[in-house]
Structure formats: C-alpha cells, structure tokens
Short mmCIF file of C-alpha atoms in Angstrom, two decimals:
data_model
loop_
_atom_site.label_atom_id
_atom_site.label_comp_id
_atom_site.label_asym_id
_atom_site.label_seq_id
_atom_site.Cartn_x
_atom_site.Cartn_y
_atom_site.Cartn_z
CA ALA L 174 -53.86 46.57 -48.13
CA PRO L 175 -50.95 47.86 -46.00
CA ILE L 176 -53.19 47.69 -42.85
CA SER L 177 -54.13 44.22 -43.74
CA ALA L 178 -50.48 43.15 -44.16
CA ASN L 179 -49.61 44.80 -40.77
CA ARG L 180 -52.58 42.89 -39.12
CA ALA L 181 -51.28 39.57 -40.62
CA SER L 182 -47.74 40.36 -39.38
CA ILE L 183 -48.89 41.19 -35.90
CA ARG L 184 -51.08 38.00 -35.80
CA LYS L 185 -48.11 35.94 -36.96
CA TRP L 186 -45.94 37.57 -34.30
CA LEU L 187 -48.52 36.90 -31.61
CA ILE L 188 -48.62 33.34 -32.68
CA GLY L 189 -45.06 32.96 -32.75
CA CYS L 190 -44.80 34.55 -29.30
CA GLY L 191 -47.70 32.18 -28.11
CA VAL L 192 -45.88 29.19 -29.51
CA LEU L 193 -42.43 30.33 -27.98
CA PHE L 194 -44.23 30.84 -24.53
CA GLY L 195 -45.81 27.60 -24.80
CA VAL L 196 -42.51 25.81 -25.32
CA VAL L 197 -40.87 27.67 -22.69
CA LEU L 198 -43.73 26.79 -20.36
CA VAL L 199 -43.54 23.01 -21.23
CA LEU L 200 -39.70 23.24 -20.64
CA CYS L 201 -40.12 24.88 -17.31
CA ILE L 202 -42.84 22.40 -16.36
CA GLY L 203 -40.66 19.61 -17.42
CA VAL L 204 -37.64 20.99 -15.56
CA LEU L 205 -39.80 21.28 -12.36
CA VAL L 206 -41.10 17.69 -12.76
CA TRP L 207 -37.59 16.47 -13.31
CA ALA L 208 -36.36 18.47 -10.32
CA PHE L 209 -39.08 17.33 -7.96
CA THR L 210 -39.20 13.67 -9.13
CA PRO L 211 -36.74 11.51 -7.02
CA PRO L 212 -34.14 9.75 -9.22
CA LYS L 213 -34.69 6.09 -9.67
CA ILE L 214 -31.79 4.34 -7.79
CA GLU L 215 -31.87 0.66 -7.84
CA ILE L 216 -29.56 -1.17 -5.28
CA PRO L 217 -29.71 -5.05 -4.92
CA PRO L 218 -30.28 -6.39 -1.52
CA ARG L 219 -27.56 -8.37 0.29
CA GLN L 220 -28.11 -12.03 0.40
CA LEU L 221 -27.73 -12.90 4.05
CA PRO L 222 -27.00 -16.63 5.21
CA PRO L 223 -28.99 -18.22 7.94
CA ASN L 224 -27.10 -18.12 11.31
CA ASN L 225 -25.26 -15.13 10.21
CA ALA L 226 -22.20 -14.58 12.39
CA TYR L 227 -21.88 -10.88 11.54
CA ASP L 228 -24.68 -9.75 13.81
CA GLU L 229 -22.82 -11.56 16.63
CA TYR L 230 -19.67 -9.83 15.94
CA ARG L 231 -21.42 -6.44 16.18
CA ALA L 232 -23.01 -7.34 19.49
CA MET L 233 -19.79 -8.58 20.65
CA ALA L 234 -17.86 -5.38 19.77
CA GLU L 235 -20.37 -3.27 21.54
CA GLU L 236 -19.94 -5.24 24.64
CA MET L 237 -16.23 -5.08 24.35
CA LYS L 238 -16.41 -1.41 23.93
CA GLN L 239 -18.58 -0.96 26.95
CA ARG L 240 -16.57 -3.28 29.35
CA LEU L 241 -12.99 -2.78 28.12
CA ASP L 242 -12.76 0.82 27.09
CA ALA L 243 -13.75 1.98 30.51
CA ASP L 244 -10.96 -0.30 32.05
CA THR L 245 -7.99 2.01 32.38
CA ARG L 246 -5.62 -0.71 33.40
CA PHE L 247 -6.73 -2.87 30.48
CA LYS L 248 -6.26 -0.01 27.94
CA GLN L 249 -2.86 0.74 29.21
CA ILE L 250 -1.85 -3.06 28.77
CA GLU L 251 -3.47 -3.24 25.31
CA ASP L 252 -1.50 -0.19 24.25
CA ALA L 253 1.65 -1.91 25.36
CA VAL L 254 0.64 -5.05 23.40
CA ALA L 255 0.00 -2.91 20.29
CA ALA L 256 3.53 -1.25 20.71
CA GLY L 257 5.19 -4.67 21.08
CA GLN L 258 6.41 -3.94 24.66
CA PRO L 259 6.99 -6.77 27.18
CA LEU L 260 4.35 -7.41 29.85
CA SER L 261 4.85 -8.36 33.49
CA ALA L 262 3.26 -11.73 34.48
CA ALA L 263 0.49 -9.89 36.38
CA ASP L 264 -0.38 -7.62 33.34
CA ARG L 265 -0.24 -10.61 31.00
CA ALA L 266 -2.56 -12.67 33.31
CA TYR L 267 -4.88 -9.55 33.61
CA TYR L 268 -4.99 -8.96 29.85
CA LEU L 269 -5.69 -12.48 28.86
CA GLN L 270 -8.35 -12.83 31.51
CA ARG L 271 -10.20 -9.92 30.19
CA MET L 272 -9.82 -11.10 26.52
CA GLU L 273 -10.43 -14.74 27.06
CA PRO L 274 -14.22 -14.88 26.84
CA TYR L 275 -14.13 -12.78 23.55
CA LEU L 276 -11.45 -15.16 22.09
CA ARG L 277 -13.53 -18.22 22.84
CA ARG L 278 -16.58 -16.66 21.11
CA TYR L 279 -14.67 -15.65 18.12
CA GLU L 280 -13.23 -19.07 17.75
CA ARG L 281 -16.67 -20.37 17.37
CA LEU L 282 -17.80 -17.51 15.01
CA VAL L 283 -15.12 -17.99 12.33
CA GLN L 284 -16.64 -21.50 11.72
CA ARG L 285 -19.94 -19.83 10.61
CA PRO L 286 -20.89 -17.98 7.60
CA SER L 287 -20.77 -14.24 7.82
CA VAL L 288 -21.92 -11.48 5.43
CA VAL L 289 -21.82 -7.79 6.56
CA SER L 290 -25.52 -6.85 7.39
CA ALA L 291 -24.83 -3.23 8.59
CA GLU L 292 -27.19 -0.65 6.99
CA ARG L 293 -25.99 1.18 3.89
CA SER L 294 -26.04 4.50 5.34
CA ALA L 295 -23.66 7.54 5.94
CA ASP L 296 -24.61 7.45 9.68
CA THR L 297 -23.91 3.72 10.05
CA PRO L 298 -21.23 2.96 12.76
CA PHE L 299 -18.92 -0.13 12.30
CA PRO L 300 -18.01 -0.95 15.97
CA GLU L 301 -17.41 -4.46 14.88
CA LEU L 302 -14.36 -3.51 12.92
CA ALA L 303 -12.60 -2.03 15.92
CA GLY L 304 -13.62 -5.22 17.71
CA MET L 305 -12.27 -7.58 15.04
CA ARG L 306 -8.77 -5.58 15.22
CA ARG L 307 -8.70 -5.91 19.02
CA ILE L 308 -9.17 -9.66 18.57
CA ALA L 309 -6.39 -9.81 16.05
CA ARG L 310 -4.00 -8.07 18.42
CA ALA L 311 -4.57 -10.43 21.22
CA GLU L 312 -4.16 -13.48 18.86
CA ALA L 313 -0.98 -12.08 17.58
CA TYR L 314 0.22 -11.63 21.17
CA LEU L 315 -0.44 -15.33 21.76
CA MET L 316 1.05 -16.28 18.54
CA ARG L 317 4.35 -14.67 19.53
CA GLU L 318 4.37 -16.61 22.72
CA GLU L 319 3.90 -19.88 20.96
CA LEU L 320 6.56 -19.09 18.29
CA ARG L 321 9.08 -18.33 21.10
CA ARG L 322 8.20 -21.81 22.52
CA LYS L 323 8.64 -23.46 19.15
CA ARG L 324 4.95 -24.33 19.07
CA TYR L 325 4.76 -23.56 15.44
CA ARG L 326 1.57 -25.44 14.46
CA ALA L 327 -0.40 -23.75 17.42
CA ALA L 328 0.66 -20.39 16.22
CA ILE L 329 -0.24 -21.07 12.62
CA ALA L 330 -3.65 -22.28 13.69
CA ARG L 331 -4.16 -18.90 15.41
CA ALA L 332 -2.95 -17.26 11.91
CA ASP L 333 -5.51 -19.44 10.03
CA ARG L 334 -8.39 -18.30 12.36
CA LEU L 335 -7.43 -14.60 11.91
CA SER L 336 -7.23 -15.14 8.11
CA ARG L 337 -10.91 -16.50 8.21
CA LEU L 338 -11.71 -13.43 10.38
CA ALA L 339 -10.41 -11.12 7.91
CA GLU L 340 -12.54 -12.64 5.19
CA GLN L 341 -15.48 -12.55 7.39
CA ALA L 342 -14.94 -8.80 7.90
CA ARG L 343 -14.84 -8.19 4.15
CA ASN L 344 -17.62 -10.47 2.86
CA GLY L 345 -20.56 -8.22 1.68
CA GLY L 346 -18.76 -5.02 3.07
CA PRO L 347 -17.62 -1.79 1.40
CA LEU L 348 -14.03 -0.67 1.14
CA ILE L 349 -13.31 0.16 4.71
CA HIS L 350 -14.20 -3.50 5.52
CA TYR L 351 -11.54 -4.66 2.82
CA LEU L 352 -8.99 -2.55 4.46
CA VAL L 353 -9.67 -3.76 7.95
CA GLY L 354 -9.37 -7.16 6.48
CA THR L 355 -5.99 -6.25 5.09
CA ALA L 356 -4.92 -4.91 8.61
CA ILE L 357 -6.03 -8.25 10.25
CA HIS L 358 -3.93 -10.24 7.72
CA ALA L 359 -0.89 -8.29 8.14
CA ILE L 360 -1.33 -8.66 11.92
CA ALA L 361 -1.68 -12.43 11.61
CA LEU L 362 1.38 -12.77 9.29
CA GLN L 363 3.76 -10.45 11.01
CA PRO L 364 4.95 -12.75 13.89
CA ILE L 365 5.30 -15.69 11.49
CA ARG L 366 7.36 -13.55 8.99
CA GLU L 367 9.72 -12.55 11.82
CA GLU L 368 10.11 -16.18 12.82
CA LEU L 369 10.16 -17.51 9.22
CA PRO L 370 14.01 -18.03 9.03
CA ARG L 371 13.78 -20.45 11.96
CA ILE L 372 10.69 -22.54 11.02
CA GLN L 373 11.96 -25.89 9.66
CA ASP L 374 9.49 -28.33 11.31
CA ARG L 375 7.82 -30.50 8.53
CA ALA L 376 4.37 -30.21 10.00
CA ALA L 377 4.61 -26.42 10.53
CA LEU L 378 5.77 -26.01 6.98
CA GLU L 379 2.89 -28.18 5.55
CA ALA L 380 0.61 -26.08 7.86
CA LEU L 381 1.89 -22.89 6.34
CA LEU L 382 1.55 -24.14 2.70
CA LYS L 383 -2.04 -24.99 3.54
CA LEU L 384 -2.66 -21.60 5.04
CA ALA L 385 -1.49 -20.05 1.83
CA ARG L 386 -3.58 -22.21 -0.33
CA ASP L 387 -6.69 -21.83 1.75
CA TYR L 388 -6.24 -18.12 1.48
CA GLU L 389 -6.22 -18.24 -2.17
CA LYS L 390 -9.42 -20.20 -2.18
CA ARG L 391 -11.37 -18.10 0.29
CA ARG L 392 -10.11 -14.58 -0.14
CA ILE L 393 -12.56 -11.95 -0.99
CA PRO L 394 -11.39 -9.91 -4.01
CA LEU L 395 -11.07 -6.19 -3.81
CA TRP L 396 -13.57 -5.70 -6.76
CA LYS L 397 -16.39 -7.18 -4.59
CA CYS L 398 -15.81 -4.80 -1.86
CA MET L 399 -15.61 -1.93 -4.30
CA GLN L 400 -18.89 -3.17 -5.90
CA GLU L 401 -20.43 -2.84 -2.35
CA GLU L 402 -18.78 0.50 -1.96
CA TYR L 403 -20.61 1.60 -5.10
CA TYR L 404 -24.04 0.49 -3.68
CA PHE L 405 -23.19 2.14 -0.37
CA GLY L 406 -22.50 5.37 -2.34
CA LEU L 407 -25.67 5.04 -4.17
CA SER L 408 -27.69 4.46 -1.06
CA VAL L 409 -26.37 7.84 0.24
CA HIS L 410 -27.26 9.45 -2.91
CA ARG L 411 -30.66 8.13 -2.62
CA ASP L 412 -31.07 9.16 1.03
CA ILE L 413 -30.09 12.75 0.10
CA ALA L 414 -32.55 12.94 -2.81
CA GLU L 415 -35.42 11.55 -0.59
CA GLY L 416 -34.71 13.94 2.20
CA ARG L 417 -33.53 11.29 4.73
CA THR L 418 -30.11 12.57 4.73
CA ASP L 419 -29.29 16.51 4.74
CA TYR L 420 -27.09 17.48 1.81
CA GLY L 421 -25.74 20.45 3.84
CA LYS L 422 -24.79 17.98 6.66
CA VAL L 423 -22.96 15.76 4.14
CA ALA L 424 -21.30 18.65 2.43
CA SER L 425 -20.02 20.38 5.55
CA ASN L 426 -19.41 17.08 7.49
CA ASP L 427 -20.95 19.10 10.37
CA ALA L 428 -24.55 18.36 11.71
CA GLN L 429 -24.67 21.71 13.29
CA THR L 430 -23.70 23.67 10.29
CA GLY L 431 -26.26 21.69 8.13
CA LYS L 432 -29.09 22.63 10.47
CA LYS L 433 -28.22 26.23 10.69
CA THR L 434 -27.95 27.00 6.94
CA ARG L 435 -30.72 24.62 5.72
CA ALA L 436 -28.78 24.88 2.37
CA SER L 437 -29.64 21.19 2.00
CA SER L 438 -33.33 21.37 1.26
CA VAL L 439 -34.73 18.32 -0.37
CA LEU L 440 -34.97 20.06 -3.75
CA VAL L 441 -31.35 21.33 -3.52
CA GLY L 442 -30.33 17.77 -2.51
CA ARG L 443 -32.33 16.13 -5.32
CA LEU L 444 -30.72 18.48 -7.87
CA MET L 445 -27.25 17.74 -6.58
CA VAL L 446 -27.87 13.97 -6.73
CA LYS L 447 -29.51 14.01 -10.18
CA THR L 448 -26.55 15.88 -11.59
CA ALA L 449 -23.99 13.84 -9.71
CA LEU L 450 -25.29 10.34 -10.64
CA PRO L 451 -23.93 10.08 -14.26
CA GLU L 452 -20.41 10.77 -13.19
CA TYR L 453 -20.67 8.64 -10.03
CA HIS L 454 -22.04 5.62 -12.11
CA ARG L 455 -19.29 6.05 -14.69
CA LEU L 456 -16.29 6.18 -12.18
CA MET L 457 -17.38 3.52 -9.94
CA GLN L 458 -18.31 0.97 -12.62
CA ARG L 459 -15.17 1.57 -14.25
CA THR L 460 -13.36 1.05 -11.07
CA VAL L 461 -15.01 -2.13 -10.41
CA GLU L 462 -14.41 -3.56 -13.93
CA GLU L 463 -10.76 -2.62 -13.77
CA LEU L 464 -10.45 -4.42 -10.41
CA LYS L 465 -11.63 -7.55 -12.03
CA LEU L 466 -8.55 -7.43 -14.32
CA PRO L 467 -5.37 -9.45 -13.53
CA PHE L 468 -3.11 -7.45 -11.42
CA GLY L 469 -0.73 -6.59 -14.14
CA GLU L 470 -3.42 -5.28 -16.34
CA ARG L 471 -4.95 -2.81 -14.19
CA PRO L 472 -4.50 0.93 -15.12
CA GLN L 473 -2.15 2.77 -12.70
CA ARG L 474 -4.35 5.68 -11.60
CA THR L 475 -2.87 8.12 -8.91
CA ALA L 476 -5.11 9.95 -6.48
CA GLU L 477 -4.54 13.12 -8.61
CA ASP L 478 -5.76 11.39 -11.68
CA ILE L 479 -9.02 10.37 -9.93
CA GLU L 480 -9.26 13.90 -8.41
CA ARG L 481 -9.16 15.57 -11.77
CA GLU L 482 -11.78 13.29 -13.15
CA THR L 483 -14.15 13.93 -10.27
CA ARG L 484 -15.83 17.32 -11.09
CA HIS L 485 -19.10 17.15 -9.21
CA PRO L 486 -19.08 18.60 -5.78
CA LEU L 487 -21.07 15.65 -4.24
CA ASN L 488 -18.89 13.01 -5.82
CA GLN L 489 -15.75 14.77 -4.51
CA ILE L 490 -17.24 14.10 -1.00
CA LEU L 491 -18.68 10.73 -1.55
CA LEU L 492 -16.16 8.84 -3.80
CA PRO L 493 -13.70 6.79 -1.76
CA VAL L 494 -10.14 7.20 -1.76
CA PHE L 495 -9.27 4.09 -3.74
CA ALA L 496 -6.02 5.06 -5.67
CA GLN L 497 -3.91 2.96 -3.53
CA ALA L 498 -6.41 -0.03 -2.91
CA SER L 499 -5.10 -2.28 -5.69
CA ASP L 500 -1.57 -2.05 -4.62
CA LYS L 501 -2.69 -3.06 -1.20
CA GLU L 502 -4.67 -6.08 -2.55
CA ALA L 503 -1.52 -7.08 -4.56
CA SER L 504 0.73 -6.51 -1.51
CA GLU L 505 -1.45 -8.77 0.76
CA VAL L 506 -1.69 -11.49 -2.02
CA ALA L 507 2.17 -11.35 -2.56
CA THR L 508 3.09 -11.66 1.07
CA MET L 509 0.80 -14.65 1.64
CA ARG L 510 2.05 -16.34 -1.50
CA LEU L 511 5.63 -15.60 -0.56
CA VAL L 512 5.24 -17.31 2.81
CA GLY L 513 3.61 -20.29 1.09
CA CYS L 514 6.28 -20.48 -1.52
CA THR L 515 8.95 -20.37 1.23
CA ALA L 516 7.25 -23.30 2.90
CA ALA L 517 6.90 -25.35 -0.35
CA ILE L 518 10.70 -24.67 -1.12
CA ARG L 519 11.77 -26.03 2.32
CA LEU L 520 9.44 -29.02 2.07
CA HIS L 521 10.99 -29.86 -1.46
CA LYS L 522 14.55 -29.51 0.09
CA GLN L 523 13.49 -31.89 2.92
CA ARG L 524 12.04 -34.54 0.36
CA THR L 525 14.85 -34.48 -2.13
CA GLY L 526 17.86 -33.00 -0.53
CA LYS L 527 18.17 -30.01 -2.90
CA TYR L 528 16.25 -26.76 -3.72
CA PRO L 529 13.85 -26.81 -6.55
CA ALA L 530 15.38 -25.55 -9.81
CA SER L 531 12.61 -23.11 -10.36
CA LEU L 532 9.28 -22.12 -8.80
CA GLU L 533 7.48 -23.77 -11.65
CA ALA L 534 8.81 -27.09 -10.55
CA LEU L 535 6.72 -26.82 -7.39
CA GLN L 536 3.56 -26.79 -9.39
CA LEU L 537 1.96 -24.24 -7.20
CA GLY L 538 0.04 -22.65 -9.90
CA GLU L 539 -1.10 -18.98 -9.20
CA MET L 540 0.54 -19.12 -5.89
CA SER L 541 4.08 -18.76 -7.34
CA ILE L 542 3.11 -15.68 -9.35
CA ASP L 543 4.06 -12.11 -8.25
CA PRO L 544 0.94 -9.99 -8.58
CA PHE L 545 3.29 -7.03 -9.17
CA SER L 546 4.97 -8.37 -12.19
CA GLY L 547 2.58 -11.11 -13.54
CA LYS L 548 5.58 -13.37 -13.55
CA PRO L 549 6.94 -15.89 -11.09
CA PHE L 550 8.55 -14.30 -7.88
CA VAL L 551 12.34 -13.75 -8.15
CA TYR L 552 14.00 -16.96 -7.03
CA LYS L 553 17.63 -17.69 -6.75
CA THR L 554 19.72 -20.50 -5.12
CA ASP L 555 23.35 -20.48 -3.85
CA PRO L 556 25.09 -23.41 -2.44
CA ARG L 557 26.65 -21.18 0.26
CA PHE L 558 23.60 -19.22 1.46
CA GLY L 559 20.44 -21.18 0.46
CA PHE L 560 17.76 -19.36 -1.48
CA LEU L 561 16.46 -16.01 -2.01
CA LEU L 562 12.82 -15.42 -2.76
CA TYR L 563 11.09 -11.78 -3.22
CA SER L 564 8.42 -9.77 -5.04
CA VAL L 565 9.45 -6.74 -6.95
CA SER L 566 6.78 -4.92 -4.93
CA GLN L 567 5.01 -1.59 -5.49
CA ASN L 568 7.79 -0.04 -7.72
CA ARG L 569 7.82 -3.02 -9.88
CA THR L 570 11.54 -2.78 -10.07
CA ASP L 571 13.98 -5.51 -9.08
CA ASP L 572 16.06 -4.12 -6.17
CA GLY L 573 18.06 -7.19 -5.70
CA GLY L 574 15.91 -8.37 -2.75
CA GLN L 575 16.45 -5.42 -0.40
CA SER L 576 13.36 -4.67 1.47
CA PRO L 577 11.99 -2.17 3.99
CA TYR L 578 12.25 -2.84 7.74
CA GLY L 579 9.01 -4.19 9.24
CA GLY L 580 8.26 -6.17 6.05
CA ALA L 581 5.44 -3.58 4.91
CA PRO L 582 5.60 -2.83 1.14
CA GLU L 583 6.69 0.70 0.20
CA SER L 584 7.44 2.62 -3.02
CA ARG L 585 11.02 1.63 -2.65
CA GLY L 586 12.72 -1.81 -2.34
CA ASP L 587 11.30 -5.35 -2.70
CA LEU L 588 8.88 -7.45 -0.74
CA SER L 589 10.48 -10.25 1.21
CA PRO L 590 8.64 -13.21 2.94
CA VAL L 591 10.76 -12.36 5.99
CA SER L 592 10.01 -9.22 8.09
CA VAL L 593 13.08 -7.77 9.84
CA ARG L 594 12.41 -5.55 12.89
CA VAL L 595 14.00 -2.12 13.11
CA PRO L 596 17.10 -2.30 15.26
CA ASN L 597 16.96 -0.43 18.58
CA TYR L 598 19.66 1.99 17.52
CA MET L 599 17.45 2.98 14.48
CA LYS L 600 14.37 3.53 16.32
CA GLY L 601 13.13 7.08 16.07
CA VAL L 602 14.40 7.33 12.39
CA ARG L 603 11.83 8.50 10.12
CA ARG L 604 10.70 5.61 7.99
CA ASN L 605 11.75 7.28 4.62
CA GLN L 606 15.10 7.76 5.98
CA LEU L 607 15.62 4.04 7.18
CA PRO L 608 18.12 2.12 4.91
CA LEU L 609 16.75 -1.12 3.17
CA VAL L 610 17.39 -4.40 4.82
CA ALA L 611 19.97 -6.57 2.70
CA PRO L 612 18.60 -9.62 0.87
CA VAL L 613 17.42 -12.30 3.35
CA TRP L 614 18.82 -15.71 2.23
CA LEU L 615 16.89 -18.56 3.75
CA ARG L 616 17.75 -22.32 4.15
#
C-alpha cells in the first residue's frame, strides 16, 4: 500500500511537472511569436491635391541651395540683410538680382494648393523649409524699403503673400513645419509692427484688417501639425520594428556607432518599439486632444512635466519638444489679432471722429480676444495720448502694457502690437537684462 501511494504521488508530480513545462513552453512560444511579429501600426496616407505646390518648393529650395550657397558674395550680403544692416547700392542690386527669379516663382506658388509631401522618415531632409525662410527674409527686406517710402499697401501685399507661404509650409507637416511657419509670420509682421505708429492711410488700414481676418480663416492650427507629428513618430517606430531603420543608429544619433555595435538588431528594435508604443500613443493622443481645446483651457505642462512622464528610452528620443509649442501658437495668434485690432480702431476713429468705447463695439468676434486670457485684449483710451492696446502675454499677468524690446513675447511683460527696436546704446546687453519698453500709446 505505501509503495502504491508513492507511485501515485510520483505520477501526480510528473503530471504536474509536465503541465507546468507545457505552460512554460506555451508562454515561451507566445513570447517569441509576440517578439518576432512586427507590431501593427496604421498611419493614414496624406491627401495630396492635384498641382501640389509643395513639390516645386522642394525643387526650388534645392536649386537655391546649389546656386546661392556657393556664392560667397551673396552669402555675405544675405547675412547683412538678416542682421538688419544697410546695403550699398551695388550689394542691394546684386542681392535682388540673385533672388528675383525665386521671388517671382514663389509669388505664383502661393496661389496654388500645397500639402507637405515629404516622406515620413527620420532620414528625410527638409530643404524647402530653409528655402522658404530665405524667401521670407528677401520679402521683409523689400517690405522695409516700401514702408520707408510710405508704400504701405505694397508692403502689406508682401506680408499677405508671406502669410500664405507660412500656412503652405505647415499644411500637412509635422511640428518643425509649424515652427517654420511661425518664424515666417514673425518675419512678415516685424517691419509692419515697427512702422505701425505711423500707418494712418485708410486703404492701408483696411488691408491690414483684411490681412488679420484672412489669417484667422486660413491658419493651420497647431493640433493638426501635432497630429502629423504623431504619424511621423509612428512611421519611425514602424521603420525600426521592420528593420528599415537601425535602432542603435537612432539611439546613438550616430550612424557610425550604430553600425559598429549592431545593438540595433531587428529583434531588439522590435522589442523596443512594442514596449514603447502604448506610452507613445497615450502621450501624443493626449497632446493632440489638449491642443484642440481653447487656449485658456489647455493644461500648462512644462518640459520637466513631460520628461517625467516619458519613461521609455525610445520615446525619450522620438517625442518632440512641444512644451512651449502652445504658447508659440498663442503668441502668433495674439500678435496678428493685435495688428488687426489696431487697424480697426483707427478706421473707427476716422469714420466717427472718436475711439470705440470698447473692443466689443468693433464687432470683430474672436479677433478681439486675447488667447492668453480668453478675454478681450486690454484696451484703454486717453484724450491726451490716444489708445493703448496689448495682450497679457505668456506670463498671463497684466504688466500695464510694458513689453520687451523687439516685440517677441517673453516670460515677462506684455505683448504690444508695436515692436520697438533695441536702442544702439543698449545693443550687446543680454536680453534678460534689458528693461521693458514703456507702454506704447497709439493715435
């Protein structure tokens, strides 16, 4: 009897071991199948319009790079233009002679539909973005000349073309395209903001108001570019998982290192992608949804907040730096609206002989709303000085209309429709040590 009991116990133990081994084997096979099977990553294709201008922008940028970057004299003149330095008559003529063919081509291209058609890949260059900024600097140079001659409508027409170019740069593009669009808008508005205290011509004011209204209609919101950034990142995840992009190369940001170590085998890359995707989906989808909210309802997340949430090493590499992006969008919208509101106030004064009692009286709709506060811009009138208009800007605090030199929004001061240049005696002073500009009253 004891022997039979022992045999039964051994048999049960063997059966249990067999079952356990089978479970472990199934689990191991499951893990291997999971590891070797590429993740399913679905990315919607872009809808490209017929006669897409974007491809021509890319071709034009490549041509500009080839012909202009090798021209030492042109590069020196272009650097002087970017720094706001005066040009001699000979240098001016040479600069415009070299840029004229591209300015003519871009004038035609801004009238056509344009959607970013560049491949979604970590290795894709964007020469068109540098070319677009080059065009913007040339247009701004010509704008300043026309503003000095009081040819306001011609200057504003150039600003309108640049505004269209900025939105073409963004349409269908990821975050970098949005930021280049922001830079182009700033380049276009800077000469106008510097001249704004002197623009009283009725037709010019009407053109400025139209520029601001058209911008409200055609601007590409940040969330759309962040959605494309999401797809762009997914495509990089997919390329790593499928072995088209080397994980070690991405992780080290060094193609040579990636080739030497081969730490980025397809299996390692696939495992990294599969474990990274849930976090990537969650963070990017949340960001897109938050950017769809009105400005005042968006959570204020710092770069440190996002860094703490991003735990997977692959996402730490691929997630874009977007903590400041919402404020950049709000700053651009606020600046354009301030310029439009200034034009509307002056037009009202010319029609009625007095300033409007409030911005609401102008019936501008959203254009009178400060994105940073969700309320109308701060607006004051004084019979001695005229009117004062400003946004509470990035610190969301009313600083009485004091604003930074240069007109760019900062973490201190307000945002004025007028941009005041740094005086010569202050040049060389660090930006954070410059005093704020006194409130700029306009008439």
